[in-house]
Short mmCIF file of N, CA and C and ligand atoms in Angstrom, two decimals:
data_model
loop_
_atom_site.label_atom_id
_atom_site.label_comp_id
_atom_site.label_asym_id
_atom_site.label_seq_id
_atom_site.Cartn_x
_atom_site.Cartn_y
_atom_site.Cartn_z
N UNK N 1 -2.12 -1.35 -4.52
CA UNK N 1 -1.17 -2.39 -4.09
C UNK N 1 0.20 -2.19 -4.75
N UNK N 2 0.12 -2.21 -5.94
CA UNK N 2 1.36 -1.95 -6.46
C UNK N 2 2.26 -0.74 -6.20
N UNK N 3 1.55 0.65 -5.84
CA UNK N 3 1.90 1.67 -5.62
C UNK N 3 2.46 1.38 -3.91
N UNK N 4 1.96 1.11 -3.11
CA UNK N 4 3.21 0.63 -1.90
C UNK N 4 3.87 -0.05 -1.94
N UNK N 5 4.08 -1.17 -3.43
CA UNK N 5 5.08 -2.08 -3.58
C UNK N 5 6.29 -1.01 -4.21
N UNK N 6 5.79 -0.07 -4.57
CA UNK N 6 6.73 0.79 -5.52
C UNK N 6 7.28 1.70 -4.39
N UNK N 7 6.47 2.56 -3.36
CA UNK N 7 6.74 3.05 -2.83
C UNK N 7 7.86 2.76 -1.49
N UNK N 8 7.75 1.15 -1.15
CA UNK N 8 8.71 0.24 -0.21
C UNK N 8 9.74 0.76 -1.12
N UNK N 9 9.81 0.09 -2.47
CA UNK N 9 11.00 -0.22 -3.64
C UNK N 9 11.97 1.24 -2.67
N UNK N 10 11.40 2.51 -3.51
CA UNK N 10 11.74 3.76 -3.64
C UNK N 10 12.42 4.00 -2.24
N UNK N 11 12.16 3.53 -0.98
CA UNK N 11 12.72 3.52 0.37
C UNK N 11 14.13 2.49 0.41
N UNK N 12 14.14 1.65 -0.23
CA UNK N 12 15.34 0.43 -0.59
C UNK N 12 14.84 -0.94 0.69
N UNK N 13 13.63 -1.45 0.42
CA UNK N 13 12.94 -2.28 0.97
C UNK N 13 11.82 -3.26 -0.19
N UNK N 14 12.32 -4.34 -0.60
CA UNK N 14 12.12 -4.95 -1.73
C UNK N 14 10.91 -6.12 -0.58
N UNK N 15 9.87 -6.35 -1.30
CA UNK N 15 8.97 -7.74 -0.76
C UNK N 15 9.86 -8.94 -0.72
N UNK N 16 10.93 -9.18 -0.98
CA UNK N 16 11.97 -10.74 -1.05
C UNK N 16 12.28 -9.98 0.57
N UNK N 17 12.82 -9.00 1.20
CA UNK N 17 13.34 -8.76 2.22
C UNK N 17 12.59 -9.03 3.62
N UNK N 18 11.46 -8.64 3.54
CA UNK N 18 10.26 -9.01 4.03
C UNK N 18 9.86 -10.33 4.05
N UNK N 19 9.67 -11.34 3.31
CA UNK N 19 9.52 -12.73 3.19
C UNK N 19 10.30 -13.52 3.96
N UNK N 20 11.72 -12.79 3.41
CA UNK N 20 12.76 -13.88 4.01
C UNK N 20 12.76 -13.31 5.20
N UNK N 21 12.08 -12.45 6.25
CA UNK N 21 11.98 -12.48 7.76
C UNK N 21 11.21 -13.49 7.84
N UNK N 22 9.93 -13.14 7.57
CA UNK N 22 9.22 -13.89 8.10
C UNK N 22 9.48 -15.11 8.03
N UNK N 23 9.69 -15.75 6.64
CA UNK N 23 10.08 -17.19 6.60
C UNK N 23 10.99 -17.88 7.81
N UNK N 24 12.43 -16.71 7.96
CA UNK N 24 12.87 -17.63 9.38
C UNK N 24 12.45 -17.50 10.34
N UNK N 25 11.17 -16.56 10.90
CA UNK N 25 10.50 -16.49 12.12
C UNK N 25 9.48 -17.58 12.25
N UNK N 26 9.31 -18.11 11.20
CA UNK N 26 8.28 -19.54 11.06
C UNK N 26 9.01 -20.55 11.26
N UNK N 27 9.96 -20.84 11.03
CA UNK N 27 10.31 -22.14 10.29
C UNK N 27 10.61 -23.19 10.90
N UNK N 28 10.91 -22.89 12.04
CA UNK N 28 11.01 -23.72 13.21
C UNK N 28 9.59 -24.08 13.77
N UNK N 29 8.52 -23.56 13.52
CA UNK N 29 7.32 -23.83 14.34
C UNK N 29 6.38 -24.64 12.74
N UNK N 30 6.42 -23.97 11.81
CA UNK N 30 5.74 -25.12 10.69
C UNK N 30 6.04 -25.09 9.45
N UNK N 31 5.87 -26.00 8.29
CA UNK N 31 6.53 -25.94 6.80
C UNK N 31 6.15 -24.60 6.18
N UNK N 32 5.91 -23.88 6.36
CA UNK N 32 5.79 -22.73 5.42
C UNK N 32 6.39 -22.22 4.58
N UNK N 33 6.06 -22.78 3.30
CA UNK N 33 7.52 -22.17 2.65
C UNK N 33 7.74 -20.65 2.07
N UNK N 34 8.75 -20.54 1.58
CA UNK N 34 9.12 -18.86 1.63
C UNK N 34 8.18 -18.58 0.45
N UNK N 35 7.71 -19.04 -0.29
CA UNK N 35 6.80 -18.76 -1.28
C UNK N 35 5.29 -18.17 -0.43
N UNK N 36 4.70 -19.04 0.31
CA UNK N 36 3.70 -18.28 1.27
C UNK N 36 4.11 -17.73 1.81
N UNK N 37 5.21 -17.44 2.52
CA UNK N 37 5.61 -15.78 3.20
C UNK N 37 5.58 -14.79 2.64
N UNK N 38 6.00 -14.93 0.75
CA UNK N 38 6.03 -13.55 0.24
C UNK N 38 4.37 -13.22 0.06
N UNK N 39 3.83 -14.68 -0.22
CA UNK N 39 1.83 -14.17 -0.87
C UNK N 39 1.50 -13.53 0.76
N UNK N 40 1.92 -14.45 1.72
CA UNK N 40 1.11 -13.76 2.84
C UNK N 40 1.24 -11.87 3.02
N UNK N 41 3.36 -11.70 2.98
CA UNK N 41 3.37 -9.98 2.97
C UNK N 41 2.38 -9.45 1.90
N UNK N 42 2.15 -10.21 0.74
CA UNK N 42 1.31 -9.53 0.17
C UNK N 42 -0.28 -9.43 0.63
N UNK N 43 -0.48 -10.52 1.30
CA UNK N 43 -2.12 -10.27 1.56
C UNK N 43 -1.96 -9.19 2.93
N UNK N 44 -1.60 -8.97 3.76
CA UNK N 44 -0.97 -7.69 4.44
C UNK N 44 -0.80 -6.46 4.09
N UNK N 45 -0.26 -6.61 3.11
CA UNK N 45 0.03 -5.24 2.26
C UNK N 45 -1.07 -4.70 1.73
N UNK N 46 -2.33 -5.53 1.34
CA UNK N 46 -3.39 -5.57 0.39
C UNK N 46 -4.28 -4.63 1.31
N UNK N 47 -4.64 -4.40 2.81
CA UNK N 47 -5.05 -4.04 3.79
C UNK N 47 -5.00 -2.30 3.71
N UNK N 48 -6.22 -1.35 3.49
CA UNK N 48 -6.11 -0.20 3.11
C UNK N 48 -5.68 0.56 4.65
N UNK N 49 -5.94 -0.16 5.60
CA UNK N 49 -5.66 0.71 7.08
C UNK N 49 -3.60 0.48 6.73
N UNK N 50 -3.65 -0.60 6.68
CA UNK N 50 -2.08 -0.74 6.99
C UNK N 50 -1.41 -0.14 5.52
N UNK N 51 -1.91 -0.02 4.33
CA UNK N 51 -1.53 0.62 3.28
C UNK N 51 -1.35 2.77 3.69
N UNK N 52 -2.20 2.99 4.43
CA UNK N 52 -2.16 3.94 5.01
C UNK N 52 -1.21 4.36 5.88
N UNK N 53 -0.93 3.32 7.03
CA UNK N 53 0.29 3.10 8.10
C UNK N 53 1.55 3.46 7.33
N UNK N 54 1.64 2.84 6.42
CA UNK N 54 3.11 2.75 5.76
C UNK N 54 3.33 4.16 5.21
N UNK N 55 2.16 4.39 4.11
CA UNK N 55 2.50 5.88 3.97
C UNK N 55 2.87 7.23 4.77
N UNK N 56 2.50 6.79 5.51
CA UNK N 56 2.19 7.94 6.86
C UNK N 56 3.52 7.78 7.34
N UNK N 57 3.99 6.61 7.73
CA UNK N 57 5.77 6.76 7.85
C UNK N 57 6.03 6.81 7.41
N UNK N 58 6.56 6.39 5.81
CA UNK N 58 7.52 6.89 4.88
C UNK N 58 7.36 8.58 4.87
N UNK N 59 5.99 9.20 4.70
CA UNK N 59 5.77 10.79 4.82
C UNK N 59 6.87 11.13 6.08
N UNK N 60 6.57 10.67 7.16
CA UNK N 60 7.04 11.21 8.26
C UNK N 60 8.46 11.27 8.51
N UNK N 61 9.15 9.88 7.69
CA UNK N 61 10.86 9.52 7.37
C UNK N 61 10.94 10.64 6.63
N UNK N 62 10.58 11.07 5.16
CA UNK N 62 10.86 11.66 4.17
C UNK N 62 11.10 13.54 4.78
N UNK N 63 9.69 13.60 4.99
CA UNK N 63 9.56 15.16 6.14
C UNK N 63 10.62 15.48 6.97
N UNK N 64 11.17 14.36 7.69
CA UNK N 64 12.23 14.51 8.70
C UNK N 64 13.93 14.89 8.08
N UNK N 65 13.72 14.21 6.68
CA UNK N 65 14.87 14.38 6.55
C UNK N 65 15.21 16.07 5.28
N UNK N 66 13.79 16.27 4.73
CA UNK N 66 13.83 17.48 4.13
C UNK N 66 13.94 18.93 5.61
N UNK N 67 13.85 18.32 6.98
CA UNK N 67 13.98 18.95 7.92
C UNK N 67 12.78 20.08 8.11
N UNK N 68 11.45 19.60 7.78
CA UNK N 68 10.19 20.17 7.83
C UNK N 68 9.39 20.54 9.15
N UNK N 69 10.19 19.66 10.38
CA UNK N 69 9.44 20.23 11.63
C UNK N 69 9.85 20.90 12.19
N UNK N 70 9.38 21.10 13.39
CA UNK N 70 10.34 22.00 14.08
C UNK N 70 11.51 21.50 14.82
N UNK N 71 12.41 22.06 14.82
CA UNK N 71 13.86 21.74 15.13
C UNK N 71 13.92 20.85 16.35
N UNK N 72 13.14 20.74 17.27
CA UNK N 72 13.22 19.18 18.54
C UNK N 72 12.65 18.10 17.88
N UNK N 73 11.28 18.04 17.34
CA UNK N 73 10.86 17.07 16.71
C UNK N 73 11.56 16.78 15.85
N UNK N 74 12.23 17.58 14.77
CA UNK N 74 13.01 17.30 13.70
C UNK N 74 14.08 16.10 14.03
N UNK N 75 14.95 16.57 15.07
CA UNK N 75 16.01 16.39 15.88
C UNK N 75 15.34 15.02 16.29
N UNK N 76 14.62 14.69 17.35
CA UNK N 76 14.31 13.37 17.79
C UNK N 76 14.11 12.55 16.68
N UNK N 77 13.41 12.75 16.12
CA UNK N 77 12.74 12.23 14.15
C UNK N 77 14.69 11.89 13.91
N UNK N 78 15.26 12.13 13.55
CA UNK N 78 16.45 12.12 12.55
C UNK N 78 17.15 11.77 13.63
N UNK N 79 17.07 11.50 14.67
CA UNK N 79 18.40 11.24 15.81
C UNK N 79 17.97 9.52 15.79
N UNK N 80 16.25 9.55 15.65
CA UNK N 80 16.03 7.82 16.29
C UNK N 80 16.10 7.61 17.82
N UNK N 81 16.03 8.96 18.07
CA UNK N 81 15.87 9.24 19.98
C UNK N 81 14.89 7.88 20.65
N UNK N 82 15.54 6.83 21.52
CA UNK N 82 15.21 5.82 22.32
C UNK N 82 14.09 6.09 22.93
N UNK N 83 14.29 7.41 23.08
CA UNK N 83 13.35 7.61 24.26
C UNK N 83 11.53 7.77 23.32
N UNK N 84 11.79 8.29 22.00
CA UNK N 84 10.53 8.65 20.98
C UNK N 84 9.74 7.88 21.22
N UNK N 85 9.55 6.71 20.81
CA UNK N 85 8.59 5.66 20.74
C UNK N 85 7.85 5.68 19.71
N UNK N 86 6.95 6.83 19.00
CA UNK N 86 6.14 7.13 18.64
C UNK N 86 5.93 6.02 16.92
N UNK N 87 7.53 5.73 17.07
CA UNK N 87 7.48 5.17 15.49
C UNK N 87 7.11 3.78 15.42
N UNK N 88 7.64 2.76 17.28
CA UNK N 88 6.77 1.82 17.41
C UNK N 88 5.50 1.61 17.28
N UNK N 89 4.82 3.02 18.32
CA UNK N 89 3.33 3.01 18.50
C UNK N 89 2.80 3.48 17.18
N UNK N 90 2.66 3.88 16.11
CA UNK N 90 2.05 4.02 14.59
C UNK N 90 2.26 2.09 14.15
N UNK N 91 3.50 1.66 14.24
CA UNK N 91 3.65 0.48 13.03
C UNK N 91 2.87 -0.96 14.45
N UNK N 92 2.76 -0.92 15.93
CA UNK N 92 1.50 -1.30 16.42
C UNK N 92 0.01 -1.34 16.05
N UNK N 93 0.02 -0.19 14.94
CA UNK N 93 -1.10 -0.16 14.33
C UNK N 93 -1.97 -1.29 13.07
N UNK N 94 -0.37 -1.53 12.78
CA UNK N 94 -0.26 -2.80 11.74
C UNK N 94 -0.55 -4.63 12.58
N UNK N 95 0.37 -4.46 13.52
CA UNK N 95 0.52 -5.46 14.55
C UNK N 95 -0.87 -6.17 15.35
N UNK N 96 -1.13 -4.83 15.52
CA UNK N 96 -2.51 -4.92 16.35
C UNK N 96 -3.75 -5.62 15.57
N UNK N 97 -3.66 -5.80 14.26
CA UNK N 97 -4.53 -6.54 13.33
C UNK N 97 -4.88 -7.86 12.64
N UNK N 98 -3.35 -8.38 13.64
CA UNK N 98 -2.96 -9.48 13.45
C UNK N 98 -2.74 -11.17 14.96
N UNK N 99 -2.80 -9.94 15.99
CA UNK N 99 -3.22 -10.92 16.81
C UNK N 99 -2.07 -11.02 17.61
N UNK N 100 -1.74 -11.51 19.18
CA UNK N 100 -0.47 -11.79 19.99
C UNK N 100 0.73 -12.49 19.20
N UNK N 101 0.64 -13.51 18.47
CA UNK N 101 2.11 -13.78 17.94
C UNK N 101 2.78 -12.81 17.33
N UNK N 102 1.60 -12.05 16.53
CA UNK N 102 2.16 -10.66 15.34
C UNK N 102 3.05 -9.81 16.82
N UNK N 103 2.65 -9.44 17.93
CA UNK N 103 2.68 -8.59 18.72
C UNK N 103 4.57 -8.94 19.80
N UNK N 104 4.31 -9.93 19.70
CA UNK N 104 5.83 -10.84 20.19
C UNK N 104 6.76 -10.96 19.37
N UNK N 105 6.44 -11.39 18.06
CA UNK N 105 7.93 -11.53 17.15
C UNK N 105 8.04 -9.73 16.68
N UNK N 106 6.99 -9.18 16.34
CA UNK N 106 7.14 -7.46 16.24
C UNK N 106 8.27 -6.79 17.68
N UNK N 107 7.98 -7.56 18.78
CA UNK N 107 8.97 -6.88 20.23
C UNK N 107 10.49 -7.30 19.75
N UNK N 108 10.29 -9.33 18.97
CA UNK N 108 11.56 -9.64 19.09
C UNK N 108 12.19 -9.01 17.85
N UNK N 109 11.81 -8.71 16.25
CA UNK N 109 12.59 -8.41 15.07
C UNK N 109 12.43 -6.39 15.78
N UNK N 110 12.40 -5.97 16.45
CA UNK N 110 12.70 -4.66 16.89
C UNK N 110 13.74 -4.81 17.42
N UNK N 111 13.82 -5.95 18.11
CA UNK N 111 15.25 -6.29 19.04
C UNK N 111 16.38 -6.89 18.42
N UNK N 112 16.10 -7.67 17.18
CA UNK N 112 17.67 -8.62 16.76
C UNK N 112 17.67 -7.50 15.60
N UNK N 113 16.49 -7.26 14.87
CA UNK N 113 17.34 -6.74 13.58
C UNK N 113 17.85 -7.00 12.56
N UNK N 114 17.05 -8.43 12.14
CA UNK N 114 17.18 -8.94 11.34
C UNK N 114 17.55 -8.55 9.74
N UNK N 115 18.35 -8.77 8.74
CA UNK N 115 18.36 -8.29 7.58
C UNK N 115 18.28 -6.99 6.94
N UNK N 116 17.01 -6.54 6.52
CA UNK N 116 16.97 -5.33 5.58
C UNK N 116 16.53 -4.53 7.20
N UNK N 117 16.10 -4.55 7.51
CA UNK N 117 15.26 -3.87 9.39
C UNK N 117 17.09 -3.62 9.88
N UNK N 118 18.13 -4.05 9.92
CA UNK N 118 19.37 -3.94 10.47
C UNK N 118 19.69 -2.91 9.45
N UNK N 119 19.37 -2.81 7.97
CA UNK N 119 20.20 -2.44 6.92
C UNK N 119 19.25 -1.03 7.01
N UNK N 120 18.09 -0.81 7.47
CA UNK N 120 17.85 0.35 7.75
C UNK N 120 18.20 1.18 8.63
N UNK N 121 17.91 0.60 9.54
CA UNK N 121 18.68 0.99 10.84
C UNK N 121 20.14 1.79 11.02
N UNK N 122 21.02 1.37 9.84
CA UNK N 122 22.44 1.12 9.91
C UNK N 122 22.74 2.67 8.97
N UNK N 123 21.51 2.80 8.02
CA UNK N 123 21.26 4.12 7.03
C UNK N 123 20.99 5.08 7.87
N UNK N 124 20.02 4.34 8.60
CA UNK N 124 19.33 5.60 9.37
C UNK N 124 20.74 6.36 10.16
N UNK N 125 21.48 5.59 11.14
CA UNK N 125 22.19 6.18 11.90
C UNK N 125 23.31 6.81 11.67
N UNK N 126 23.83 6.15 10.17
CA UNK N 126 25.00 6.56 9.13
C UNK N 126 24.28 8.19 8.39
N UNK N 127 23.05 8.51 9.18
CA UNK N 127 22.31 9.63 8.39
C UNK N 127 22.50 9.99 6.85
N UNK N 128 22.43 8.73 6.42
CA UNK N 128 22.46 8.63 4.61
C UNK N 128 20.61 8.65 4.42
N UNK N 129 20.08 8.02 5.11
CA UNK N 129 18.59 8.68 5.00
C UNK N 129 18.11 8.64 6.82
N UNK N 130 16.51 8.64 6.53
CA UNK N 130 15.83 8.70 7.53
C UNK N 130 15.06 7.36 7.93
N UNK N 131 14.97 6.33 8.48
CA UNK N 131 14.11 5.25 8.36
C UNK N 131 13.45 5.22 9.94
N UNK N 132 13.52 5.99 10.54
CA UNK N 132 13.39 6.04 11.86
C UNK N 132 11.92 5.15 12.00
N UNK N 133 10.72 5.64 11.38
CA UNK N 133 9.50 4.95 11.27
C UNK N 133 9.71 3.70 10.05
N UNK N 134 10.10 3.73 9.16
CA UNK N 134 10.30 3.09 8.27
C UNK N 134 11.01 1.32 8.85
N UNK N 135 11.44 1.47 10.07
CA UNK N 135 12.16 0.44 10.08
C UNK N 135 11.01 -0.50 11.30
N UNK N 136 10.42 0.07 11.70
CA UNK N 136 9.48 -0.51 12.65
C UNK N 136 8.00 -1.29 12.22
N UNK N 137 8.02 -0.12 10.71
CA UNK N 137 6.79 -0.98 9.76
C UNK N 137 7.27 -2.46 9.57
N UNK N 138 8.52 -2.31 8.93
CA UNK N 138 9.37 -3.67 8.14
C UNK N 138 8.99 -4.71 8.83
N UNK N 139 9.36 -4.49 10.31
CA UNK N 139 9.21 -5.57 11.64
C UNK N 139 7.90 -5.81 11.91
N UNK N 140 6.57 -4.54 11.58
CA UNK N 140 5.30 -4.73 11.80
C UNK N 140 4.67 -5.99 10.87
N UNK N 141 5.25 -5.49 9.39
CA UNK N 141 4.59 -6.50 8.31
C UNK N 141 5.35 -7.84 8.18
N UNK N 142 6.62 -8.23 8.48
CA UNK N 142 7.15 -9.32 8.57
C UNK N 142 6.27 -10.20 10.03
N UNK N 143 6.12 -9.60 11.11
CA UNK N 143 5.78 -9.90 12.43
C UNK N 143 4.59 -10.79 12.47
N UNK N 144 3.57 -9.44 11.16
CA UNK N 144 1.90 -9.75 11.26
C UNK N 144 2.14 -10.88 10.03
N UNK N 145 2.65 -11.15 9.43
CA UNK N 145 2.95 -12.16 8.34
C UNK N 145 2.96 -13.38 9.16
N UNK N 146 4.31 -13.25 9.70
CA UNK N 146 4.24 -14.80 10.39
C UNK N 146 3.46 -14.98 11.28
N UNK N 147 2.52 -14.56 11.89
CA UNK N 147 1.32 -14.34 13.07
C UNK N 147 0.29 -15.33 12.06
N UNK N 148 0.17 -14.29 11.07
CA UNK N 148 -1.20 -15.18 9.89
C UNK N 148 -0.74 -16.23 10.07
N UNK N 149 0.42 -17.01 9.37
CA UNK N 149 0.63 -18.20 9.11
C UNK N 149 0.77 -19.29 9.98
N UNK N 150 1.14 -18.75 10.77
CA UNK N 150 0.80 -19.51 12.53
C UNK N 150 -0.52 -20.11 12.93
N UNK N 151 -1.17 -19.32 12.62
CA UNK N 151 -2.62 -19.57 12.84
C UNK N 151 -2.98 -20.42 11.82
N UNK N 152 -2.76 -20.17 10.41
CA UNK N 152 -3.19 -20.77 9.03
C UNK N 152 -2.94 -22.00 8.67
N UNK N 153 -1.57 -22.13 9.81
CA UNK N 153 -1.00 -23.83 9.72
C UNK N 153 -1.08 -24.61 10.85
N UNK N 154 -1.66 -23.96 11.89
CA UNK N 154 -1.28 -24.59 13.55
C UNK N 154 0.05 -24.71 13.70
N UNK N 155 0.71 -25.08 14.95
CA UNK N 155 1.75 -25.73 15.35
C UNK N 155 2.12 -26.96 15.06
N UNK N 156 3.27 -27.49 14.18
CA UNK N 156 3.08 -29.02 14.15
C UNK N 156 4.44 -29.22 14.81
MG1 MG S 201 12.36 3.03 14.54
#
């Protein structure tokens, strides 16, 4: 656990960044306060399939930018090519464990871009690093966060 808390760190993705998504993707639907948003990213995080997910993109961000594949993949990998997908369909993997709300606010924080998910994004394209997969997890574990808590509190 601590070692993907370290390993987020090392990417410039802190658990407060994560919380405070989720927290405003709740907050309108029930009291949750940002204090259970950060325990919930953590009970998420705690999950050895999705502890796996994450690594596997950060590997795949990191690879891309030491320029380890072959030069199209490389290229799509480091461009953030629209057309890829592939970095949605891995951090779906996270999503998918969490149930349809996880699966809807994951479509919508892909789409606004909220916070540190914008601030990757913004690296990625400024090619100061690679977050191409990295930025779709962010939205996976914030997504499946507020999904739990949805359920954990009902609608009031
Ligand atoms: Mg992406």
């Amino acid at each position: 656990m601590n070692n993907i808390v370290a390993k987020l760190n090392s990417r410039g993705v802190k658990i407060e960044d994560i919380a405070v998504i989720t927290h405003d993707l709740q907050k309108s639907y029930n009291n949750a306060t940002y204090e259970e948003c950060e325990q919930m990213v953590m009970e998420i995080l705690a999950k050895r399939e999705t502890i796996y997910t994450i690594l596997t993109a950060i590997a795949l961000d990191e690879s891309a930018e030491k320029g380890l594949f072959d030069e199209e993949v490389n290229q799509l990998i480091t461009t953030d090519n629209s057309l890829y997908g592939l970095d949605e369909i891995l951090a779906l993997s996270i999503v998918n464990l969490s149930g349809s709300i996880a699966l809807t606010n994951f479509g919508y924080l892909d789409k606004s871009k909220p916070g540190i998910i914008g601030k990757l994004d913004r690296e990625g394209k400024q090619k100061i690093k690679c977050h191409t997969f990295l930025d779709d997890i962010i939205c996976a574990l914030a997504a499946s966060a507020a999904s739990r808590i949805a359920h954990k509190k009902g609608i009031q």
